[in-house]
mmCIF file of C-alpha atoms in Angstrom:
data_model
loop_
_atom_site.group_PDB
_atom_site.id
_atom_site.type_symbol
_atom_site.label_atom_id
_atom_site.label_comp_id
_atom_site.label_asym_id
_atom_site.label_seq_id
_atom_site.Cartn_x
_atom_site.Cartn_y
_atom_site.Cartn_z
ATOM 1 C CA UNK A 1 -13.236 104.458 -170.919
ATOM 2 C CA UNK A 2 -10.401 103.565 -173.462
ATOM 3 C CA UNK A 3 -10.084 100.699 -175.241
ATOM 4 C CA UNK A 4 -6.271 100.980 -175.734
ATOM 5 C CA UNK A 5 -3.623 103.978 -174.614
ATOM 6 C CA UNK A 6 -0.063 104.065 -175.563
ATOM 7 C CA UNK A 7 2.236 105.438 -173.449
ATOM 8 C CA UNK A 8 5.348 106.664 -175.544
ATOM 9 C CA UNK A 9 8.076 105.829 -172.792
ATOM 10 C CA UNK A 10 7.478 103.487 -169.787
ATOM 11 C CA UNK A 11 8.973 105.202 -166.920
ATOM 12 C CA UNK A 12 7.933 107.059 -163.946
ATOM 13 C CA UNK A 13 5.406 109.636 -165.633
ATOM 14 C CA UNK A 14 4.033 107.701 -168.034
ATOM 15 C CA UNK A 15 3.860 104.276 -166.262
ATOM 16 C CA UNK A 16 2.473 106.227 -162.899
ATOM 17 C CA UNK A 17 -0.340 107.506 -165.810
ATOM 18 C CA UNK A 18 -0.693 103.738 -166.564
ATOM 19 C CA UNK A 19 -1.387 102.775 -163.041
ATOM 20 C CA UNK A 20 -3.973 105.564 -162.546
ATOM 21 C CA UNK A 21 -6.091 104.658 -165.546
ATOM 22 C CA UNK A 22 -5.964 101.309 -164.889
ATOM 23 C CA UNK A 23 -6.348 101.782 -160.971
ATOM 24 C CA UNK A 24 -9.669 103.369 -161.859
ATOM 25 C CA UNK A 25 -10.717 101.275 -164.590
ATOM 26 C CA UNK A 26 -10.499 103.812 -167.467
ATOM 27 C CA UNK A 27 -8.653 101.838 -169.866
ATOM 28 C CA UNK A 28 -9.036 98.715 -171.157
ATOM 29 C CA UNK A 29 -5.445 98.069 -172.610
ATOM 30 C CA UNK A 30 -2.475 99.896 -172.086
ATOM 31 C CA UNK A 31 0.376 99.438 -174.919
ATOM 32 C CA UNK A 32 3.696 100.359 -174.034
ATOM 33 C CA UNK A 33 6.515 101.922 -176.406
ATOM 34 C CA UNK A 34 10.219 101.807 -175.157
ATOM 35 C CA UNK A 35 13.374 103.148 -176.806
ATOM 36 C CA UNK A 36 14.834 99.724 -174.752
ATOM 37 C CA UNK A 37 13.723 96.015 -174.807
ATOM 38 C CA UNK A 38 14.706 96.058 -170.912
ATOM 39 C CA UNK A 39 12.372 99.413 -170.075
ATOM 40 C CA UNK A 40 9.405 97.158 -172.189
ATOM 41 C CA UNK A 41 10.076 93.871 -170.132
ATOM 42 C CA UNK A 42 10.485 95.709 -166.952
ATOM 43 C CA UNK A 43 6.918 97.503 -167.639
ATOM 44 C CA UNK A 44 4.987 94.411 -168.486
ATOM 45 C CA UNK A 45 6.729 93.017 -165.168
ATOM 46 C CA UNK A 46 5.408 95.430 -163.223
ATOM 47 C CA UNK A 47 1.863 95.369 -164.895
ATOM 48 C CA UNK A 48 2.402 98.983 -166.030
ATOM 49 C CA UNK A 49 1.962 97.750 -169.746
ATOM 50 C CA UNK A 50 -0.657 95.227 -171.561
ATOM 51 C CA UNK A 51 1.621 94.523 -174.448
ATOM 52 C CA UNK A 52 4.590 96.036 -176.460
ATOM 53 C CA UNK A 53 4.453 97.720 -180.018
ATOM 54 C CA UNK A 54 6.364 99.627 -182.385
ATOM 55 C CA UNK A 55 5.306 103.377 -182.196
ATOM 56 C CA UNK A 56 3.251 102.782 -185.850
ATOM 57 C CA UNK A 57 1.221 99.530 -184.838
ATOM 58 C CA UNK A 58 1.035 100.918 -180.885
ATOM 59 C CA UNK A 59 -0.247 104.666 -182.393
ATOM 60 C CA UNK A 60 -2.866 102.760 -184.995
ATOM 61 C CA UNK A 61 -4.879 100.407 -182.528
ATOM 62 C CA UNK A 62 -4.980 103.199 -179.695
ATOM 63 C CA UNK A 63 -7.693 105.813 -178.981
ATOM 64 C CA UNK A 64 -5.176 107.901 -177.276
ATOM 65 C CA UNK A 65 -1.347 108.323 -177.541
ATOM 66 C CA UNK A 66 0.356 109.968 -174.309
ATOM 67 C CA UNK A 67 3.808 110.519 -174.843
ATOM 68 C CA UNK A 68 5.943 111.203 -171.865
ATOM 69 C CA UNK A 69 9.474 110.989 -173.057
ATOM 70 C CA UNK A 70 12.630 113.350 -172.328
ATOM 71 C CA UNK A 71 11.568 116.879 -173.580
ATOM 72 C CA UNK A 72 14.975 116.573 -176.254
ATOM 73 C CA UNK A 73 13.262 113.655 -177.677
ATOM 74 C CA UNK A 74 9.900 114.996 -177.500
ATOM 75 C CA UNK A 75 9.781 116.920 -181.146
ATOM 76 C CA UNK A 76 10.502 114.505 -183.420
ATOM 77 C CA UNK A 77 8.302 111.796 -181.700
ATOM 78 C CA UNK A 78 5.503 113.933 -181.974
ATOM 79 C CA UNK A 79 5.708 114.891 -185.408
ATOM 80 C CA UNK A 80 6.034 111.423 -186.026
ATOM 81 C CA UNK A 81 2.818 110.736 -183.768
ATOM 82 C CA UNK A 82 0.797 113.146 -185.175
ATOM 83 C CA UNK A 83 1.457 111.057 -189.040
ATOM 84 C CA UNK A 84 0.299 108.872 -188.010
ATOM 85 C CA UNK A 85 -3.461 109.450 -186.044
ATOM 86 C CA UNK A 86 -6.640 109.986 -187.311
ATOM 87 C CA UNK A 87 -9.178 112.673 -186.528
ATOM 88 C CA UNK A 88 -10.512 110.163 -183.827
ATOM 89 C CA UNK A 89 -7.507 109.851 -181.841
ATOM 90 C CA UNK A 90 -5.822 112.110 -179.323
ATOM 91 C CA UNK A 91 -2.308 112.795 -178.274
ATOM 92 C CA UNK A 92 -1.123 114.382 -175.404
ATOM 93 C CA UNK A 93 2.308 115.033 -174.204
ATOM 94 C CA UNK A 94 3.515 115.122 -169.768
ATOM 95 C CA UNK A 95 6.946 117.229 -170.851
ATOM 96 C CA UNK A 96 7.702 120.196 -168.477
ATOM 97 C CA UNK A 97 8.643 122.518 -171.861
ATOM 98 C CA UNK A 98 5.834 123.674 -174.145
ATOM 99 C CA UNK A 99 7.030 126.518 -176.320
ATOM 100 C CA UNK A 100 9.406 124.561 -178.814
ATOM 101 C CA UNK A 101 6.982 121.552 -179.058
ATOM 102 C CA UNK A 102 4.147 123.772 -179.599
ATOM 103 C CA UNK A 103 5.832 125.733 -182.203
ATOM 104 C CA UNK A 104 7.010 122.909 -184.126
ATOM 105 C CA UNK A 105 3.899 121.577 -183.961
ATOM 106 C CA UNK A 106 1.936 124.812 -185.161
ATOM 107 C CA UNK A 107 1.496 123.972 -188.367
ATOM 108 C CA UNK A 108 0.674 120.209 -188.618
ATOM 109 C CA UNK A 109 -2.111 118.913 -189.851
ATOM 110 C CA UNK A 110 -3.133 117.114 -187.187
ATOM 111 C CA UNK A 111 -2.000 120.127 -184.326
ATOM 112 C CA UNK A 112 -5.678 119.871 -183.220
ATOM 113 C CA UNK A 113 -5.636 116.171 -182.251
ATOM 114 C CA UNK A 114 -2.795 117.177 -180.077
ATOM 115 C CA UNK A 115 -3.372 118.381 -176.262
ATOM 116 C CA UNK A 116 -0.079 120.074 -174.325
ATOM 117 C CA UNK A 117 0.178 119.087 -171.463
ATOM 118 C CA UNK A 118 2.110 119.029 -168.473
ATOM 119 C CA UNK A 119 1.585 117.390 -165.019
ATOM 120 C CA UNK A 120 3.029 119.331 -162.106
ATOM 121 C CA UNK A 121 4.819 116.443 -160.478
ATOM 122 C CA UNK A 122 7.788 113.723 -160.527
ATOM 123 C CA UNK A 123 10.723 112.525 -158.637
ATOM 124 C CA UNK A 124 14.544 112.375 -159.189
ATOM 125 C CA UNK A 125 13.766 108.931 -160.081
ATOM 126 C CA UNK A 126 13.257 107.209 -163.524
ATOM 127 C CA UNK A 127 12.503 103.990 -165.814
ATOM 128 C CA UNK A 128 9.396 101.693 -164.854
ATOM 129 C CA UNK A 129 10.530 100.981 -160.932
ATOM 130 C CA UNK A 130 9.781 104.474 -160.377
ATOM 131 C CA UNK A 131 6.361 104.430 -161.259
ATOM 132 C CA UNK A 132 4.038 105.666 -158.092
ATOM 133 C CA UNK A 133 0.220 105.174 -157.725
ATOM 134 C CA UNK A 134 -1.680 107.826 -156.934
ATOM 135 C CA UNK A 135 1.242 109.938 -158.323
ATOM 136 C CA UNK A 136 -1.680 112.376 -159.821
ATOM 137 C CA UNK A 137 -4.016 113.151 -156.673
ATOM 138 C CA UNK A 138 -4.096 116.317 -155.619
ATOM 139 C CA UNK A 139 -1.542 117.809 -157.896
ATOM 140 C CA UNK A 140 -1.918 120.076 -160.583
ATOM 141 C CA UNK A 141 -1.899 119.906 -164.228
ATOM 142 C CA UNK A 142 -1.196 122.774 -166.615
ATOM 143 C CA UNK A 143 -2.855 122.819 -170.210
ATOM 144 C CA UNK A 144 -1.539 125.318 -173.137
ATOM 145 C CA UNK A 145 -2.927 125.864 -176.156
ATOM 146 C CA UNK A 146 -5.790 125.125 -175.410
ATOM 147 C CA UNK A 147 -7.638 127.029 -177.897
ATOM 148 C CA UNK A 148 -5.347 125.634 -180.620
ATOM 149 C CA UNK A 149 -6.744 122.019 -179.825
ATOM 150 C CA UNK A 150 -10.253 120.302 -180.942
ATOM 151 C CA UNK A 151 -12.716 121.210 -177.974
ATOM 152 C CA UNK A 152 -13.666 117.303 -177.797
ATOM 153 C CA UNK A 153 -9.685 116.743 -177.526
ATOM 154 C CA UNK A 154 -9.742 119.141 -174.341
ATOM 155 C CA UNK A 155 -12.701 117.899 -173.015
ATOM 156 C CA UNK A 156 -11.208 114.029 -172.797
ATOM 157 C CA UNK A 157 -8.016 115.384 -171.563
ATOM 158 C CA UNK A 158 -9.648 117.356 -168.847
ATOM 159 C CA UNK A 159 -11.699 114.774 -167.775
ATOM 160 C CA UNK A 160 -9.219 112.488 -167.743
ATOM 161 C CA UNK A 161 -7.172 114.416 -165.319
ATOM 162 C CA UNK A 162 -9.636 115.541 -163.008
ATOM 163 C CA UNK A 163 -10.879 111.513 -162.427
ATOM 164 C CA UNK A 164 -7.036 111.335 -161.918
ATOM 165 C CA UNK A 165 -7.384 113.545 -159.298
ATOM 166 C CA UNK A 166 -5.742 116.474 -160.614
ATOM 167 C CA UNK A 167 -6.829 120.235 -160.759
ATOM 168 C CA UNK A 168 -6.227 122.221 -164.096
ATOM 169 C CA UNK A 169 -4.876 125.672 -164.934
ATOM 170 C CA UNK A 170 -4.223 127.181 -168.305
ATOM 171 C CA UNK A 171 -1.447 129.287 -169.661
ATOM 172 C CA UNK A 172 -0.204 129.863 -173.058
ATOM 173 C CA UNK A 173 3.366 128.176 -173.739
ATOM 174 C CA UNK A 174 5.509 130.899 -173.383
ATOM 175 C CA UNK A 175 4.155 131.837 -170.002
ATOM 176 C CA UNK A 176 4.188 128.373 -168.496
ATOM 177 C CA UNK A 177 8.093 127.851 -169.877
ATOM 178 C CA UNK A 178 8.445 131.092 -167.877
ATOM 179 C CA UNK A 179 7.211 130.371 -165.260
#
């Protein structure tokens, strides 16, 4: 169980992540990070979010940061994520593209904190209305890298996903942007 997550974007990936944890009582306290004031009301609306935070105070108080933003926007975020965490916390990523992130990422200090990965699922829909529980179930979920992450990292991730309902494969990043 986590005491808080952050989700970096509130829409239909990251807010139907929200819904799972909190439909199956993983997390305590789920902070929410928007780009828009509207996106951030809308989630709390809808329950999707516990509270709102700048990414610095959201990525401090949380035990994992899951960051499910536009692939474009995804770099820079995640360098900026990764800044910020300890050697305690864990970030993972939902984007559909690994290659670029994980090469920009290669070198950080913190690249072992960091899990890639990418759930095989969404809609042409998007923003916090979207959001679908028991969007996970039965889907799959691809991790890359794996070997480039902290085993304990992995092993929380995994977990995570499989009392999601999700089954896991593994590919390097090239191959799953391939494929």
């Amino acid at each position: 169980m986590f005491n808080n997550v952050t989700i970096v974007g509130v829409g239909l990936i990251s807010g139907s992540f929200s819904l799972a944890l909190k439909d199956r009582g993983l997390v305590k306290n789920v902070i929410g990070v928007s780009r828009t004031a509207a996106s951030a009301q809308k989630a709390l609306e809808l329950g999707l979010i516990d509270e709102v935070l700048p990414l610095e105070e959201a990525v401090k108080k949380s035990d994992l940061v899951y960051v499910a933003i536009p692939v474009d926007a995804t770099i820079p975020v995640m360098q900026q994520v990764l800044d910020l965490i300890t050697d305690k916390q864990i970030v993972a990523d939902a984007g559909s593209t690994k290659f670029a992130l994980c090469k920009a990422l290669a070198s950080h200090p913190m690249r072992k904190r960091f899990v890639a990965t990418h759930p095989m699922w969404g809609t042409e829909y998007s923003g916090p209305e979207a959001a679908v529980r028991d969007a996970f179930a039965g889907r799959a979920c691809v991790i890359c890298e794996k070997e480039k992450s902290d085993p304990d990292a992995v092993a929380v991730m995994e977990k995570l996903y499989t009392d999601i309902g999700m089954h896991l494969a593994y590919m390097d990043a090239e191959n799953h942007d391939m494929h």
